[in-house]
Short mmCIF file of C-alpha atoms in Angstrom, two decimals:
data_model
loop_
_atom_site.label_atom_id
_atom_site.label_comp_id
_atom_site.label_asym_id
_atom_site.label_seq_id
_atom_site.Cartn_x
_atom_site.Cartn_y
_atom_site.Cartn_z
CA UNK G 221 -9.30 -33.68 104.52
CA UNK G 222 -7.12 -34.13 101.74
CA UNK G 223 -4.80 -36.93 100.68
CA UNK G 224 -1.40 -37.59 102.77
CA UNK G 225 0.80 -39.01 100.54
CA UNK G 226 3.94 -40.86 102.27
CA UNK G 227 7.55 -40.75 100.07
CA UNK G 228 8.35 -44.28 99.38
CA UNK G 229 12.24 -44.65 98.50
CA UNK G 230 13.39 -48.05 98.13
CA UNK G 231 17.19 -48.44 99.35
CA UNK G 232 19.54 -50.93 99.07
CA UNK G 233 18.69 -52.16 101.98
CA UNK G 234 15.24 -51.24 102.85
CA UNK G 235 12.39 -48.73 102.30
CA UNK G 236 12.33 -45.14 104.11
CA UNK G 237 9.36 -43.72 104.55
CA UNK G 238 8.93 -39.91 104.80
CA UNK G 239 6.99 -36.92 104.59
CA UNK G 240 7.31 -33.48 103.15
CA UNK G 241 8.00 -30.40 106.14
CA UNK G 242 4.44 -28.73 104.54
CA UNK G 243 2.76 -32.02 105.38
CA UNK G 244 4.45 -32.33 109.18
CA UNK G 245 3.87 -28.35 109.57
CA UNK G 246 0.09 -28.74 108.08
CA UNK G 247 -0.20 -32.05 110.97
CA UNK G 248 1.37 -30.13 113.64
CA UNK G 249 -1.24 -27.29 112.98
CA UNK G 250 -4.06 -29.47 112.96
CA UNK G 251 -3.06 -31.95 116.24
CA UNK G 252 -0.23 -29.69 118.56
CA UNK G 253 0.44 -32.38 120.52
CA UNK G 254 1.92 -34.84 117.38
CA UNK G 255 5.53 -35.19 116.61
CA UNK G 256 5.44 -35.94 113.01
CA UNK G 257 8.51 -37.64 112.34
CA UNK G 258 11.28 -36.97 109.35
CA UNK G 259 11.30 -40.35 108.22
CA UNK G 260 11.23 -44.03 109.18
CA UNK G 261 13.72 -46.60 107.81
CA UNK G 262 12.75 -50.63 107.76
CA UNK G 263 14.99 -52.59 106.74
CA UNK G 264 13.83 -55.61 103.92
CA UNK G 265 14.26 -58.16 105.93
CA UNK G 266 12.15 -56.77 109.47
CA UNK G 267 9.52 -55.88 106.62
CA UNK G 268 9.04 -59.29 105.56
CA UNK G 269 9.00 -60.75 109.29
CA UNK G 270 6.75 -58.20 110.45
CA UNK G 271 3.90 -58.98 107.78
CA UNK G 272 4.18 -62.27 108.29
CA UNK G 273 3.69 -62.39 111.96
CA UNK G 274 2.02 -58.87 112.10
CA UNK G 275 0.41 -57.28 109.31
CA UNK G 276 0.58 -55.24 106.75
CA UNK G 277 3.44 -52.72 107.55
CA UNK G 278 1.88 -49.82 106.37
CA UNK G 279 -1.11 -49.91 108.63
CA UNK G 280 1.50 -49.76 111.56
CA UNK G 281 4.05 -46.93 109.82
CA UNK G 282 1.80 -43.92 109.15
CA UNK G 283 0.60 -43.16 113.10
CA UNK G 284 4.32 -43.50 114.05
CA UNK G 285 5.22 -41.24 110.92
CA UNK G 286 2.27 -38.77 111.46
CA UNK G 287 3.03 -38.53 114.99
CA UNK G 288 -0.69 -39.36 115.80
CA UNK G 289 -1.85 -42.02 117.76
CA UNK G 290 -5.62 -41.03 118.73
CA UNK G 291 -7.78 -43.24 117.16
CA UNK G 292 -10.35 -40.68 116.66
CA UNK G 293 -7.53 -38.26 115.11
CA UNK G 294 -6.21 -40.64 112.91
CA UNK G 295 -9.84 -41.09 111.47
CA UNK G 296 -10.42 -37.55 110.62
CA UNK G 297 -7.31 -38.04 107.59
CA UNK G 298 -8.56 -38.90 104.16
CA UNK G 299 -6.81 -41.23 102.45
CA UNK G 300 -3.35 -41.53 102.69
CA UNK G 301 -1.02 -42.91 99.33
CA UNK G 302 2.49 -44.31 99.67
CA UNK G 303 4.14 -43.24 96.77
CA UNK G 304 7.42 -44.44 94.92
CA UNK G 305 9.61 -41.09 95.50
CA UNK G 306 11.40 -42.11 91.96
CA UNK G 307 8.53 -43.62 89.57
CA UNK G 308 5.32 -41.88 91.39
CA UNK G 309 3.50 -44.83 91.35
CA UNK G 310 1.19 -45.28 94.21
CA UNK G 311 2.38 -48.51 95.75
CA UNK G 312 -0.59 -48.60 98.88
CA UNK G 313 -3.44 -46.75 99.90
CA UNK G 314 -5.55 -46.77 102.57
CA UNK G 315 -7.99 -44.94 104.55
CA UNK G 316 -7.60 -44.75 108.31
CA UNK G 317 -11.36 -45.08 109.56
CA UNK G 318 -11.85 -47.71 107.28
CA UNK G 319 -9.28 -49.55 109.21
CA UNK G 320 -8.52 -51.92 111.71
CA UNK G 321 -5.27 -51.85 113.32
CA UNK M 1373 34.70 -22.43 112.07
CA UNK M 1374 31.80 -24.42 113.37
CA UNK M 1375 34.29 -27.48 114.63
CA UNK M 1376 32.82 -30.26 112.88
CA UNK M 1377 35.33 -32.65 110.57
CA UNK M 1378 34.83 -33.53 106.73
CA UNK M 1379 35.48 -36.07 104.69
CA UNK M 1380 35.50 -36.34 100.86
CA UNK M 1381 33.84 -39.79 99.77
CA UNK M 1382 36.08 -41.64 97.66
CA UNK M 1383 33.21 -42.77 95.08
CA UNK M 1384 31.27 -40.26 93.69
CA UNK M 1385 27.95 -41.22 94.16
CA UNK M 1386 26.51 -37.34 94.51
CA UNK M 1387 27.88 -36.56 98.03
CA UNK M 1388 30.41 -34.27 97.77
CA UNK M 1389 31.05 -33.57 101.46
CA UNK M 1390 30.60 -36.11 104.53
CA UNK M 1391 30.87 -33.84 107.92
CA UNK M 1392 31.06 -35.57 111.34
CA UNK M 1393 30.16 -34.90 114.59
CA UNK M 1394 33.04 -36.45 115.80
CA UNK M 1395 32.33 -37.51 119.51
CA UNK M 1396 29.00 -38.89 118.83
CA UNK M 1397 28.97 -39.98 115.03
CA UNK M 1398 26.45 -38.06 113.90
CA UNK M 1399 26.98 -37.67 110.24
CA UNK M 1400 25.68 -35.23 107.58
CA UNK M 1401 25.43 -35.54 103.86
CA UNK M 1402 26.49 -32.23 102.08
CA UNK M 1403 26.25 -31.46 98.54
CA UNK M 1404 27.85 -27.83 97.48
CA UNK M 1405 26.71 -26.42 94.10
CA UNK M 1406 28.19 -23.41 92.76
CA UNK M 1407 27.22 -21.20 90.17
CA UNK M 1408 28.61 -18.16 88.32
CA UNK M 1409 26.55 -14.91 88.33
CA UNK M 1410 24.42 -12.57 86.13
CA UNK M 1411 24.91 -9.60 86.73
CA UNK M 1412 21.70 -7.08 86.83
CA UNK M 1413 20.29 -3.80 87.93
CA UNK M 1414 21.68 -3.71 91.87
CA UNK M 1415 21.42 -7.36 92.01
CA UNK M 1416 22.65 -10.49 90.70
CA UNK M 1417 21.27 -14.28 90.13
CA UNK M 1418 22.59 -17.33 90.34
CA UNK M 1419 21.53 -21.02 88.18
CA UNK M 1420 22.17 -24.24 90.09
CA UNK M 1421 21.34 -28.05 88.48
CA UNK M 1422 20.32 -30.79 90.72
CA UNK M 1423 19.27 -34.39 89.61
CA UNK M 1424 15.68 -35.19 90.17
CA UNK M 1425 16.99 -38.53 91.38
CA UNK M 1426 19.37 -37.83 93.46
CA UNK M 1427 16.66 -34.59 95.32
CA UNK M 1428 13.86 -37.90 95.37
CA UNK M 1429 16.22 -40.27 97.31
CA UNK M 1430 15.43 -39.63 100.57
CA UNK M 1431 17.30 -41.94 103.19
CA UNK M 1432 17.52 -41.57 106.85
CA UNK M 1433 20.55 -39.21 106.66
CA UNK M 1434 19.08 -36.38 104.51
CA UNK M 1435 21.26 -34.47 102.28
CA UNK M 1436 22.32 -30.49 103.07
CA UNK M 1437 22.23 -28.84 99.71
CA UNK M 1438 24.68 -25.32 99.93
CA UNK M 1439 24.23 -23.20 97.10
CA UNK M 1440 26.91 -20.94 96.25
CA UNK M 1441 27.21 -17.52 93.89
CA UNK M 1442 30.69 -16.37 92.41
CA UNK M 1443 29.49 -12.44 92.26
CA UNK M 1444 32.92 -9.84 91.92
CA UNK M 1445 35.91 -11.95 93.13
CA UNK M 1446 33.57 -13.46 96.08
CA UNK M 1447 31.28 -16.42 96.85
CA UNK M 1448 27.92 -15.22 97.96
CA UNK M 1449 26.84 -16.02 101.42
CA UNK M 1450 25.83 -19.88 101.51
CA UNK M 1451 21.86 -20.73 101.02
CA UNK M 1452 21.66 -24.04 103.37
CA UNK M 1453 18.66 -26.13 102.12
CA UNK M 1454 17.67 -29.64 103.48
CA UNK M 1455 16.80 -31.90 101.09
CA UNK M 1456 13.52 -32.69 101.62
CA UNK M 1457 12.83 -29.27 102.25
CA UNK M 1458 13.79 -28.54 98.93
CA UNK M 1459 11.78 -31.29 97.46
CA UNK M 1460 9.07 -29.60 99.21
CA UNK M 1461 9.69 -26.39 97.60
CA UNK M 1462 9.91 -28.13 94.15
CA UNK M 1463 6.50 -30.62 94.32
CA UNK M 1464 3.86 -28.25 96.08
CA UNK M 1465 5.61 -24.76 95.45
CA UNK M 1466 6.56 -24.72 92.00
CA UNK M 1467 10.09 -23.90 92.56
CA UNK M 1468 12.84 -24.74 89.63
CA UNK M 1469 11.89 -26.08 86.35
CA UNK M 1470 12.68 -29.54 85.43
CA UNK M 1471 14.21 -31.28 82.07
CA UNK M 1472 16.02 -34.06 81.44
CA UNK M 1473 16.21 -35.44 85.03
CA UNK M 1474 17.56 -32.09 86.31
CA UNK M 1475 16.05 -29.32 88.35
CA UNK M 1476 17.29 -26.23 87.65
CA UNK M 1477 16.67 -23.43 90.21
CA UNK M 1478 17.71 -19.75 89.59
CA UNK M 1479 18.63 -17.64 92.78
CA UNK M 1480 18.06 -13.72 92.54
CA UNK M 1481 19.88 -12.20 94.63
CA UNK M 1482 19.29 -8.47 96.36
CA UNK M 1483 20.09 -6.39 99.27
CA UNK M 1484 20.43 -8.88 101.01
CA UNK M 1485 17.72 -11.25 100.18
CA UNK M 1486 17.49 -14.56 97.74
CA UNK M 1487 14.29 -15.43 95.75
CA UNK M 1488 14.10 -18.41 93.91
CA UNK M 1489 10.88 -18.91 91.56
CA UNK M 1490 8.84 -16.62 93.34
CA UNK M 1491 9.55 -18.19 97.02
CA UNK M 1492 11.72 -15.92 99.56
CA UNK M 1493 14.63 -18.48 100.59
CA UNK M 1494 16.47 -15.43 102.71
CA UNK M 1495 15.89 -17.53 105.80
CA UNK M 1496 17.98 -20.51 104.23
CA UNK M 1497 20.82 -17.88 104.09
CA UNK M 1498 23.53 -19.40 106.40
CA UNK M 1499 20.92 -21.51 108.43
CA UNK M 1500 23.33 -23.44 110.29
CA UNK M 1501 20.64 -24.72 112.42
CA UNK M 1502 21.77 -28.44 111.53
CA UNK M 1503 25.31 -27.80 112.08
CA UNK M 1504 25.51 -26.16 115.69
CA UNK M 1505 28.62 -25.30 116.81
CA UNK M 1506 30.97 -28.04 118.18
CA UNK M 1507 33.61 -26.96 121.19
CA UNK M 1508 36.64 -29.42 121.58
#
């Protein structure tokens, strides 16, 4: 499958993270019963808690983003980038099968 | 007169209209852009500038771009465009050319229908779907 790439804008107060309508359409295609969301705001200061007590934040934002929570359909995506929306710099990438939420 | 209020931000930051749902909050970002028209065989076109930036910043309360035509004495029917749908239309569709931090789009304009770099945006024509209408 190929890459998901995840808009990264950095905010005064936080990061949204987002996808593009082709990408939710394309998801919604392949899994009906996802709900693909528009974007996801965390604020700077929940990001830093969570990965300290919790992980890596990214691990945990693209199933709610993607609106899929099926292990097994999460592992048939390729790799997925997080990309800065203003320098296109890939800031994280990962591949869902190789991990372990 | 869909019933929901406005508001013109005092700092111009690239919002030009703020319109409120006014019993719940609900807010939406609105940026008009207007252009002035060619005129050509039975149809007309339209140029419209928007900053790469500001089309890339995508918060949790997405921007509504309306695009606008001046065509003999009378503003062209509005083309209603989320903004990340637009961004859409720009990264995987090749739609508007950019230079110098702008995107410039050019709307063609006939019987009826709107084209813009190849990509029929006639169902963006006065899709109000994000601004239903509000009864007080």
């Amino acid at each position: 499958m190929d890459t998901i790439r995840i808009n990264v804008n950095k905010q005064m107060d936080g990061y949204s993270f987002s996808i593009t309508p082709s990408i939710r359409d394309f998801i919604k295609k392949l899994f009906p019963n996802a709900h693909p969301a528009n974007n996801i705001f965390v604020g700077y200061d929940t990001k830093s808690d969570f990965e300290i007590y919790v992980g890596k934040l990214e691990s945990h934002i693209y199933p709610a983003l993607l609106g899929v929570d099926n292990e097994s359909d999460l592992n048939q995506f390729g790799e997925i980038q997080f990309i800065d929306t203003q320098t296109g710099n890939i800031l994280h990438k990962l591949t869902p099968r190789d991990e372990k939420v | 007169m869909l019933g929901w209020n406005v508001a013109i931000p005092e700092v111009d930051i690239g919002d030009d209209i703020f319109v409120v749902q006014d019993d719940n909050g609900t807010l939406r970002r609105v940026q008009v852009k207007t252009s002035t028209s060619t005129a050509r065989k039975e149809s007309f076109s339209g140029q419209f500038s928007v900053s790469v930036k500001n089309l890339r910043n995508i918060s949790n309360i997405l921007v509504h771009y309306i695009f606008l035509v001046r065509y003999n004495d009378e503003w062209s029917k509005p083309v209603i465009i989320r903004q990340d749908y637009l961004l859409d239309h720009f990264e995987n569709n090749k739609v508007g050319s950019e230079a110098k931090g702008n995107i410039t789009f050019y709307f063609s304009y006939a019987d009826g229908k709107v084209e813009c770099s190849g990509q029929d945006f006639t169902k963006y024509i006065k899709d109000f779907t994000d601004f239903p209408k509000i009864e007080h």
